[in-house]
Short mmCIF file of C-alpha atoms in Angstrom, two decimals:
data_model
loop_
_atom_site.label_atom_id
_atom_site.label_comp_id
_atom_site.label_asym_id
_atom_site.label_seq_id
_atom_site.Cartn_x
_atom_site.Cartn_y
_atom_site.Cartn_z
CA UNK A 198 0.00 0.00 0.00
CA UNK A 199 2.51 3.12 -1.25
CA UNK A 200 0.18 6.76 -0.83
CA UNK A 201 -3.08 7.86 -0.61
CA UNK A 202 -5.31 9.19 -3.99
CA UNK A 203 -7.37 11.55 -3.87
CA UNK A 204 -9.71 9.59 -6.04
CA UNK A 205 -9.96 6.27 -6.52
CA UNK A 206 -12.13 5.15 -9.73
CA UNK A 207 -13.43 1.56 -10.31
CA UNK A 208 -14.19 1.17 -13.87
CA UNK A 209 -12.44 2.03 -17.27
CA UNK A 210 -15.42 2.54 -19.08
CA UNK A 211 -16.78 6.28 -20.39
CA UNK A 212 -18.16 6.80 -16.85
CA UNK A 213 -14.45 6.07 -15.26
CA UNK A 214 -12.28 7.49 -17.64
CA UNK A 215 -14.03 10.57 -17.60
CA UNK A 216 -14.14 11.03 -14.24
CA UNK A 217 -10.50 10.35 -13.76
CA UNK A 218 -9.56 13.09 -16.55
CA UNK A 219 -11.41 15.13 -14.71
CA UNK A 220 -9.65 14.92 -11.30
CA UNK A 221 -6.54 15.10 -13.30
CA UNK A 222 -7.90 18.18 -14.53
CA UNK A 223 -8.68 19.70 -10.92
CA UNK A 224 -5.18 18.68 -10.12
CA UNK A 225 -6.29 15.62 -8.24
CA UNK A 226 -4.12 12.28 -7.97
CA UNK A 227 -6.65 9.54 -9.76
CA UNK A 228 -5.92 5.32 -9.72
CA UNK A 229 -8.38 3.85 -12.50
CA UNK A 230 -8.77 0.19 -11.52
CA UNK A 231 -10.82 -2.33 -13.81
CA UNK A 232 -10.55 -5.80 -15.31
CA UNK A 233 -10.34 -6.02 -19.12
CA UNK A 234 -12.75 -3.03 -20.61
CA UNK A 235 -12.49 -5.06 -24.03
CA UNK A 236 -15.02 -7.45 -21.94
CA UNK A 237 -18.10 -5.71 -21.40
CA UNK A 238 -21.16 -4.48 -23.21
CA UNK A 239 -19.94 -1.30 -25.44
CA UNK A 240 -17.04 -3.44 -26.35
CA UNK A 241 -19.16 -5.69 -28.48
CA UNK A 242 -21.03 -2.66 -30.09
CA UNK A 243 -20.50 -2.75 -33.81
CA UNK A 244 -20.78 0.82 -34.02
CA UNK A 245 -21.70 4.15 -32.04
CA UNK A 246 -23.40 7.44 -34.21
CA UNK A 247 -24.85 9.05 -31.09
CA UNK A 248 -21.45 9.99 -29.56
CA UNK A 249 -20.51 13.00 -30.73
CA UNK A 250 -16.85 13.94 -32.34
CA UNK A 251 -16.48 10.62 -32.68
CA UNK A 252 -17.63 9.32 -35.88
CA UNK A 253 -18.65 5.74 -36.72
CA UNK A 254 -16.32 4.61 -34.45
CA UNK A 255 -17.09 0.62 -32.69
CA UNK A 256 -17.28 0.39 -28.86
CA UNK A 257 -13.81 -1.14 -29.33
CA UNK A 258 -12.27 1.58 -30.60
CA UNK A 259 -13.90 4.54 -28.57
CA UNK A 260 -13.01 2.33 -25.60
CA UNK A 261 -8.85 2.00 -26.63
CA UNK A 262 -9.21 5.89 -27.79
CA UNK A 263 -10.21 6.41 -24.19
CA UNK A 264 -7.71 4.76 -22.76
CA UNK A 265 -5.43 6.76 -24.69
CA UNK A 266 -6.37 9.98 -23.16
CA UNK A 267 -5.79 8.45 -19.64
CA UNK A 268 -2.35 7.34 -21.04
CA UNK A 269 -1.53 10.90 -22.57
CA UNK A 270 -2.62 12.66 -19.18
CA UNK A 271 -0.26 10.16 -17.79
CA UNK A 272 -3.27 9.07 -15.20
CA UNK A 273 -2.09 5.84 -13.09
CA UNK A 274 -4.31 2.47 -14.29
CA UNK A 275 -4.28 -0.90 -13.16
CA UNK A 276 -5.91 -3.99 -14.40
CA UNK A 277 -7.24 -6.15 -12.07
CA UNK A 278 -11.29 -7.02 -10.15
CA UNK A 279 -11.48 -5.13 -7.09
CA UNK A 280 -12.78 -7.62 -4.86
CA UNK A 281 -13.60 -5.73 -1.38
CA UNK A 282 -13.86 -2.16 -0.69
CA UNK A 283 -13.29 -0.70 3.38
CA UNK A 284 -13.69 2.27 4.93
CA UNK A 285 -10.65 3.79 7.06
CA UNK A 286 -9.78 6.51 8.67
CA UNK A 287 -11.48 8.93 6.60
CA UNK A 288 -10.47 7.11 3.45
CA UNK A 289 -11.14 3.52 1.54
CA UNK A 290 -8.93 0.71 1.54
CA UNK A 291 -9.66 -1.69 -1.76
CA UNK A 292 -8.37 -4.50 -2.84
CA UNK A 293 -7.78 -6.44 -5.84
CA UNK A 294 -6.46 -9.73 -6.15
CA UNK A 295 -3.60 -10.02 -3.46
CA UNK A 296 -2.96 -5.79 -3.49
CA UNK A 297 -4.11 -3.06 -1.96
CA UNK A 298 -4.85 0.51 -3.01
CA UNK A 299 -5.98 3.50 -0.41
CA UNK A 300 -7.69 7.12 -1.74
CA UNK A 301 -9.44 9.96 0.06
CA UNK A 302 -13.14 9.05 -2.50
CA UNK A 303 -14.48 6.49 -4.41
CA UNK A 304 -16.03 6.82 -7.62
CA UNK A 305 -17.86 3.84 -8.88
CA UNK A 306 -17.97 3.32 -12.55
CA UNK A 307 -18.73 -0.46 -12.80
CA UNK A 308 -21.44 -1.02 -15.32
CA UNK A 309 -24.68 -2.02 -15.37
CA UNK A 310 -24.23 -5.74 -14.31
CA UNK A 311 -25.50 -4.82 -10.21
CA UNK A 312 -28.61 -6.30 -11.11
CA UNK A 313 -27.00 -9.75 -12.36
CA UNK A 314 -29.07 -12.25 -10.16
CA UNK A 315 -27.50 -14.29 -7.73
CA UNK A 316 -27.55 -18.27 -8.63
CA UNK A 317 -29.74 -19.95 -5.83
CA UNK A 318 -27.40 -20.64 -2.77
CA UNK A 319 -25.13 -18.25 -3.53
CA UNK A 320 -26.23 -15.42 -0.64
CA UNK A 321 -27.14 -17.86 1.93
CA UNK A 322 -23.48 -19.84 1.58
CA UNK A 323 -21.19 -16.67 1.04
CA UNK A 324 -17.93 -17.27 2.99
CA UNK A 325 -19.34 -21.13 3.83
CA UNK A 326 -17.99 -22.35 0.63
CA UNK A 327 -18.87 -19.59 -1.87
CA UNK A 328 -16.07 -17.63 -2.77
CA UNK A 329 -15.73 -14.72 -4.91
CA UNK A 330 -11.99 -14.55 -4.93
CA UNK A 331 -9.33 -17.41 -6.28
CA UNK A 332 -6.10 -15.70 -4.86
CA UNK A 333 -7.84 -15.29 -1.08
CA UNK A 334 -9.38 -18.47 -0.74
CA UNK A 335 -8.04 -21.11 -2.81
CA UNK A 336 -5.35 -21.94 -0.03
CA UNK A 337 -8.31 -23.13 2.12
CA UNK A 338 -9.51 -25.91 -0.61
CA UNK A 339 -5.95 -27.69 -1.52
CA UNK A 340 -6.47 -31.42 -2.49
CA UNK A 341 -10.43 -30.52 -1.98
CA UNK A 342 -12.98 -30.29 -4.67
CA UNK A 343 -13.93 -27.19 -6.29
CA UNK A 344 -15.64 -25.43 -8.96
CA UNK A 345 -14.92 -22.50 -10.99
CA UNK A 346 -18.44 -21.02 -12.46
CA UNK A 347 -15.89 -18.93 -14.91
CA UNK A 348 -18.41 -15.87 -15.89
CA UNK A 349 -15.92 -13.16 -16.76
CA UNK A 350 -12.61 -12.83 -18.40
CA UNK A 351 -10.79 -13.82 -15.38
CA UNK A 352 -12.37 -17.29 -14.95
CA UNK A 353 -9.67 -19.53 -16.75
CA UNK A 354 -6.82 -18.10 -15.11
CA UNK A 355 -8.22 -18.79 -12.06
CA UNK A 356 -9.50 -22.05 -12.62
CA UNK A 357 -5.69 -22.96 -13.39
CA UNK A 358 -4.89 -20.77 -10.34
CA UNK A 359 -6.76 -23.11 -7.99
CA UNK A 360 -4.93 -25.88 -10.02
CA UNK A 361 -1.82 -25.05 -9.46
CA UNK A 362 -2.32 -24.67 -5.54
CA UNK A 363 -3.66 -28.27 -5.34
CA UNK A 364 -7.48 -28.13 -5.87
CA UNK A 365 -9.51 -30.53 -8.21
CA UNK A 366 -11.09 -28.02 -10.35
CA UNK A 367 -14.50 -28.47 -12.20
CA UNK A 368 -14.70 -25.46 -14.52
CA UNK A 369 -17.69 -24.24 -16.05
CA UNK A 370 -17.33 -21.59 -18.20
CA UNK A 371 -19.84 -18.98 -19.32
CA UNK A 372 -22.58 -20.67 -21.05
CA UNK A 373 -22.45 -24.19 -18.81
CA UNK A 374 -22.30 -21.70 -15.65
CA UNK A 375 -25.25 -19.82 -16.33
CA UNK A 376 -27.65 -22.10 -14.91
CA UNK A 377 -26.50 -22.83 -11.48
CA UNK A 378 -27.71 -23.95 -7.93
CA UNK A 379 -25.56 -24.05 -5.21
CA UNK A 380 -26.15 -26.95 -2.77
CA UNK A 381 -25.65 -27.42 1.03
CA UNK A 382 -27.01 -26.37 4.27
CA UNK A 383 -24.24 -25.11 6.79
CA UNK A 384 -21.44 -25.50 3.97
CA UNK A 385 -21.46 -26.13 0.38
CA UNK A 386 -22.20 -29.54 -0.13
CA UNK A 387 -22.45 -29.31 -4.44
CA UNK A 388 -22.98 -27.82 -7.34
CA UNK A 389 -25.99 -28.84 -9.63
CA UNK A 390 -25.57 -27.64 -13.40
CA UNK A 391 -27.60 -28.74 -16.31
CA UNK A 392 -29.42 -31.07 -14.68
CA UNK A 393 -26.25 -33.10 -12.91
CA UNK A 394 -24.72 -32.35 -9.22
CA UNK A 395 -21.69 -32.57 -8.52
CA UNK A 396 -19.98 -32.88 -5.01
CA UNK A 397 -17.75 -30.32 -4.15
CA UNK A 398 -16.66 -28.30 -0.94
CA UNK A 399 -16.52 -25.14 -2.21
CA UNK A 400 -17.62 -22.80 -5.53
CA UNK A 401 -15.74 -19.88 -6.93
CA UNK A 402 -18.23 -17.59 -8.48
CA UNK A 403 -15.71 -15.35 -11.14
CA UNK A 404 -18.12 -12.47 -12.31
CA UNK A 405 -15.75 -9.65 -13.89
CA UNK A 406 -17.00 -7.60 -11.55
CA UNK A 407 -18.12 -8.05 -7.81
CA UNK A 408 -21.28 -6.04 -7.57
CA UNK A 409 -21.00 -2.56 -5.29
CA UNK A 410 -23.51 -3.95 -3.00
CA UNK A 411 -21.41 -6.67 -1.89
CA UNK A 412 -18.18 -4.47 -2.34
CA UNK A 413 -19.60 -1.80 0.41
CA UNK A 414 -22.16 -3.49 2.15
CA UNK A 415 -24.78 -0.88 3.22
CA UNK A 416 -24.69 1.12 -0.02
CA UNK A 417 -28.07 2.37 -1.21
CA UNK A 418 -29.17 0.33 -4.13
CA UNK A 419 -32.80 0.65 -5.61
CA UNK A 420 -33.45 -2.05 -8.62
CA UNK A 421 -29.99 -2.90 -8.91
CA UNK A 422 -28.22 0.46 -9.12
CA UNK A 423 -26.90 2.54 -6.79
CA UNK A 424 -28.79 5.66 -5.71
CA UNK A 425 -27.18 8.58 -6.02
CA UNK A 426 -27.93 12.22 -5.38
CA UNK A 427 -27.98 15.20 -8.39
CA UNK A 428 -24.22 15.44 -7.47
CA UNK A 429 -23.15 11.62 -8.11
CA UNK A 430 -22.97 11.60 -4.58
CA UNK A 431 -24.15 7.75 -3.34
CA UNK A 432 -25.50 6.87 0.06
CA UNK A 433 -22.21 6.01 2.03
CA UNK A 434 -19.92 9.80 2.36
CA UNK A 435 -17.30 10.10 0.45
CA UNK A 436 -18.60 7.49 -2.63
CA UNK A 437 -19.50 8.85 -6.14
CA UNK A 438 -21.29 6.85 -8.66
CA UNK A 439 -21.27 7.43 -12.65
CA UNK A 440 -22.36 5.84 -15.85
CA UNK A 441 -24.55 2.66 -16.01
CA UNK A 442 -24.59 1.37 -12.87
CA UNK A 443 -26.40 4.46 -11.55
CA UNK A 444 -29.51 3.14 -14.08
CA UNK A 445 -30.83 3.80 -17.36
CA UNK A 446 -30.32 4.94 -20.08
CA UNK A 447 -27.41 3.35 -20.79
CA UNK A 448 -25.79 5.84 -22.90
CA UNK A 449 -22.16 6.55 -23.56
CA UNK A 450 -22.73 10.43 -23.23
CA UNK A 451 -24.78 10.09 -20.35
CA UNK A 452 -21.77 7.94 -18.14
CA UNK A 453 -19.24 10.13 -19.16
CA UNK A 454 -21.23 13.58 -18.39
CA UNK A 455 -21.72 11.59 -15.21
CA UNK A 456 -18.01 10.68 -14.14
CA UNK A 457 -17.41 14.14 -15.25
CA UNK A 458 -19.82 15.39 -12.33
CA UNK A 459 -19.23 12.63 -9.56
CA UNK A 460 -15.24 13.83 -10.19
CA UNK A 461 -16.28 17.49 -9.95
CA UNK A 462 -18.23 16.60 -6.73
CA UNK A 463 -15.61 14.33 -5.38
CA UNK A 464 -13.19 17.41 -5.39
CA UNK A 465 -15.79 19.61 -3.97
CA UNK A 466 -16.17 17.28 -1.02
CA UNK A 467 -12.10 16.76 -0.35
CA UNK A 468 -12.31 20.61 0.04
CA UNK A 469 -14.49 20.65 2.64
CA UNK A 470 -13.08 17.97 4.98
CA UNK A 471 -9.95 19.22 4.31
CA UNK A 472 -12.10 22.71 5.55
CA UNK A 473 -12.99 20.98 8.98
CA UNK A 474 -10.07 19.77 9.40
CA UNK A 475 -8.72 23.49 10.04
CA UNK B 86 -2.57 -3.47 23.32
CA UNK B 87 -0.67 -5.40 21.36
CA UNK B 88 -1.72 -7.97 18.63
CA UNK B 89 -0.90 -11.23 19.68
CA UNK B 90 0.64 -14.06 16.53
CA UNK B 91 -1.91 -17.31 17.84
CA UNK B 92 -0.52 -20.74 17.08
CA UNK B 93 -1.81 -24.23 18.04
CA UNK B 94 0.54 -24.47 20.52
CA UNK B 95 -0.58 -21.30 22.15
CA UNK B 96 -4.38 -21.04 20.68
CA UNK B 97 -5.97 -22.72 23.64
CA UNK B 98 -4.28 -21.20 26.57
CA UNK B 99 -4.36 -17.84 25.26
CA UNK B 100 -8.24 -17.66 24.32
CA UNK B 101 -8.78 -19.47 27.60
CA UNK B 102 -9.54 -16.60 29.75
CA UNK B 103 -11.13 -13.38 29.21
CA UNK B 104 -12.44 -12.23 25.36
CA UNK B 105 -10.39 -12.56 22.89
CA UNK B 106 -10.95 -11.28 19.01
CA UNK B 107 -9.15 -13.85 15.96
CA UNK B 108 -8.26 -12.33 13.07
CA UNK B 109 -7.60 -15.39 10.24
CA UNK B 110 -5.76 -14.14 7.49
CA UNK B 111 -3.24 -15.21 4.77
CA UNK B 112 -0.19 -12.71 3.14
CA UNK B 113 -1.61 -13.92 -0.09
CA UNK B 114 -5.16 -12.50 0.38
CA UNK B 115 -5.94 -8.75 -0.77
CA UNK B 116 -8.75 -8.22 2.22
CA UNK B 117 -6.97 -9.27 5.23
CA UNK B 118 -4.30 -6.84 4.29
CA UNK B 119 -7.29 -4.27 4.70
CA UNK B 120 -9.00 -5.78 7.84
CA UNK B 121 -5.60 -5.75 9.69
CA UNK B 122 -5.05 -2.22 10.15
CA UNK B 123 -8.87 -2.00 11.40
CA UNK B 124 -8.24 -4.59 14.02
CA UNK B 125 -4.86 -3.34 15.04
CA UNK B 126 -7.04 -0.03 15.57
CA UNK B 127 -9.87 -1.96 17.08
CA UNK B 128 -6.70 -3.52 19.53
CA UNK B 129 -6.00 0.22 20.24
CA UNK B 130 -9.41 1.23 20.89
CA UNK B 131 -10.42 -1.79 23.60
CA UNK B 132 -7.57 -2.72 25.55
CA UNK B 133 -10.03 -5.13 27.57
CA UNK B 134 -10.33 -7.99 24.70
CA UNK B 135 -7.26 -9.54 23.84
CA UNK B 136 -6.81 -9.29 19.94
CA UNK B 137 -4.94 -12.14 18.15
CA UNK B 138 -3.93 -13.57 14.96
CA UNK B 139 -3.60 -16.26 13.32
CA UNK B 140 -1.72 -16.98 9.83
CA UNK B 141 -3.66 -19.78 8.08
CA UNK B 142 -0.85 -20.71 6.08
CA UNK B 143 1.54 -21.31 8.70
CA UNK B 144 -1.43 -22.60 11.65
CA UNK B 145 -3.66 -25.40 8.68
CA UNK B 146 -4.67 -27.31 11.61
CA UNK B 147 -6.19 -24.25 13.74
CA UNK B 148 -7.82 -23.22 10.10
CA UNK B 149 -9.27 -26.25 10.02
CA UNK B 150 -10.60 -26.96 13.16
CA UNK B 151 -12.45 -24.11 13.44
CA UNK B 152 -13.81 -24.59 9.08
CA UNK B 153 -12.46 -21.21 8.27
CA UNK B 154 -13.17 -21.52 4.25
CA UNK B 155 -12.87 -17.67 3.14
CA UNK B 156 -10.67 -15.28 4.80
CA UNK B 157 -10.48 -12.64 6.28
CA UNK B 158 -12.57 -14.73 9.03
CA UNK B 159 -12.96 -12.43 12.42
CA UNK B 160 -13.93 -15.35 15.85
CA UNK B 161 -14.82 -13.67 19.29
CA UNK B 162 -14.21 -16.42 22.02
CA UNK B 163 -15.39 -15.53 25.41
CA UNK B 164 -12.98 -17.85 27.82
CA UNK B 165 -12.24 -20.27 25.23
CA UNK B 166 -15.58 -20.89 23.62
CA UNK B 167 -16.56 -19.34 20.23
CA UNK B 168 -19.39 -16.98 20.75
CA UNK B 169 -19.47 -15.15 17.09
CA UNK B 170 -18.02 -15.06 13.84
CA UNK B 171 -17.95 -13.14 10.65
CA UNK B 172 -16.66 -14.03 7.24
CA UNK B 173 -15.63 -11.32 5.05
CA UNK B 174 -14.06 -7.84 5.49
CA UNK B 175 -15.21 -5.78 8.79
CA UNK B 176 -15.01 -2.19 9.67
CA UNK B 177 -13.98 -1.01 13.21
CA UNK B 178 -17.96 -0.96 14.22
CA UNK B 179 -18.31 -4.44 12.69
CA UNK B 180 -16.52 -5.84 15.25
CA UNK B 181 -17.41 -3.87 18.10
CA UNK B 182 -20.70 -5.46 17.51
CA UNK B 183 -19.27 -9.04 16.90
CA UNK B 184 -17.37 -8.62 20.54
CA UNK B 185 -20.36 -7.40 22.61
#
């Protein structure tokens, strides 16, 4: 954990990468942390005409020409699936994989997938078996059974993760894993897909993102988004929201006219703690 | 008060008496490295429960006895017998509720 941001944005979509040229524009120190952007929605959209100064571009390429502005701004970015999120001492701690990153706000860019449902069993046998994170938990299941339900980009890497550490890995990936029940009463017991179960001890759920209800438990959601105020400003003090996951419509001008504000109102809020503080 | 490293030769006789708040983590896991600056404050903050440790890597057999199967795992024992438990990353209040 080397320094503190100022902001801390989750998401390398238009609703992220706005938001962090923005507090690079305020003079702010921004971290842009996201899995791979080339996996989501806009990435697969043939082409965009509604964006404007940006002609007939595909989702593809408006998403690497973003990227490039981060790059030429010389904004920091990591790759990676943030995995919990925890206040501190009047910042929030967050961690990805096996690191740790610390900022003064959170802005939450991640997409529209909050609403993806939960497989049956997967709530109730959290942290009893169900895991959302290879690196932190696959220690616990060496020479046990396991299975990988491999939903995002991440999921094969993972699966050989687990592999490599000494589990006996049934991997499922996207379309075999989207019909799921989780078994078991106290712990898992097994894993029932397409009909079959299988016994395992524990199941690795690998969405490409971990939705911001589980991330910051107590954050004000309302039809899977988050609720947030005129000002981007979300439920929990010091957390900004922007782009898709705030709800519809999910437009590329409305995310990043929406990471443009939550940055804006991020700043405006680090001036006045930094206010009470005198 | 300090935190206090928990092994299975010392698990037993040190949650023995008095409450005592476990903190299971692993070096390799993102969230402990979160949660242990929140208990080491929580260790500050309430002198009067003994705060402890213990490395899953290095203590298997303590991991196992007590099923921890996601870390961080937070265990209040209350003169040797577990009382509460929470799986997943806690803030400060989190576990002033868990040790009440």
């Amino acid at each position: 954990m080397d320094g503190i941001f100022d902001m801390l944005i989750l998401g390398a979509g238009p609703a992220g990468i706005s938001a962090a040229l923005t507090a690079h524009a305020r003079g702010r120190s921004a971290l842009v942390l996201s899995s791979d952007p080339m996996n989501t929605p806009l990435a697969r959209a043939p082409r965009i005409d509604n964006y404007p100064g940006l002609p007939g571009m595909s989702g593809r390429e408006l998403l690497a020409a973003m990227g490039e502005s981060l790059e030429e701004q010389g904004i920091s970015r990591v790759t990676g699936r943030a995995t919990a999120v925890a206040p501190f001492g009047g910042t929030f701690m967050v961690s990805a994989e096996q690191d740790v990153y610390r900022a003064r706000t959170l802005i939450l860019a991640v997409g529209a997938q909050q609403g993806a449902k939960p497989f049956p069993g997967e709530a109730e046998l959290l942290g009893r078996g169900v895991s959302y994170c290879a690196t932190c938990d696959g220690m616990l299941y060496r020479g046990k059974r396991v299975a990988v339900l491999g939903l995002g980009a991440a999921g094969e890497k993972d699966a050989a993760f687990l592999e490599r550490v000494g589990c006996q890995v049934l991997y499922l990936g996207p379309t075999q894993a989207k019909k799921c029940e989780i078994k078991g009463t106290d712990r898992v017991t097994g894993l029932v897909a397409d009909g079959e179960e299988y016994p395992v001890e524990g199941v690795f759920i690998l969405r490409d993102t971990v939705a911001a209800s589980v991330l910051l438990p107590g954050l004000a959601m309302e039809g899977g988004h988050i609720t947030v105020g005129a000002d981007m400003a979300a439920s929990v003090p010091g957390v900004f929201a922007a782009g898709d996951c705030t709800g519809r419509p999910y437009q590329i001008a409305r995310a990043v006219g929406q990471g443009n504000i939550a940055a804006l109102a991020a700043d405006a809020y680090m001036r006045k703690e930094q206010e009470k503080q005198k | 008060m300090s935190v206090l490293e928990l092994t299975k030769d010392n698990f037993d006789q040190t949650v023995g008496t008095g409450t005592s708040l476990v903190d299971f983590w692993a070096v390799w896991c993102g969230p402990c490295k979160m949660q242990s600056p929140i208990v080491d404050a929580f260790a500050e903050k309430r002198p009067d429960i003994q705060v402890c440790k213990v490395n899953v890597d290095e203590q298997p057999e303590l991991a196992m006895r007590f099923g921890v199967m996601s870390i961080p795992t937070l265990m209040v024992f209350r003169d040797g017998a577990l009382v509460n438990k929470t799986v997943g990353l806690s803030d400060i209040d989190e576990i002033e509720r868990l040790c009440q």
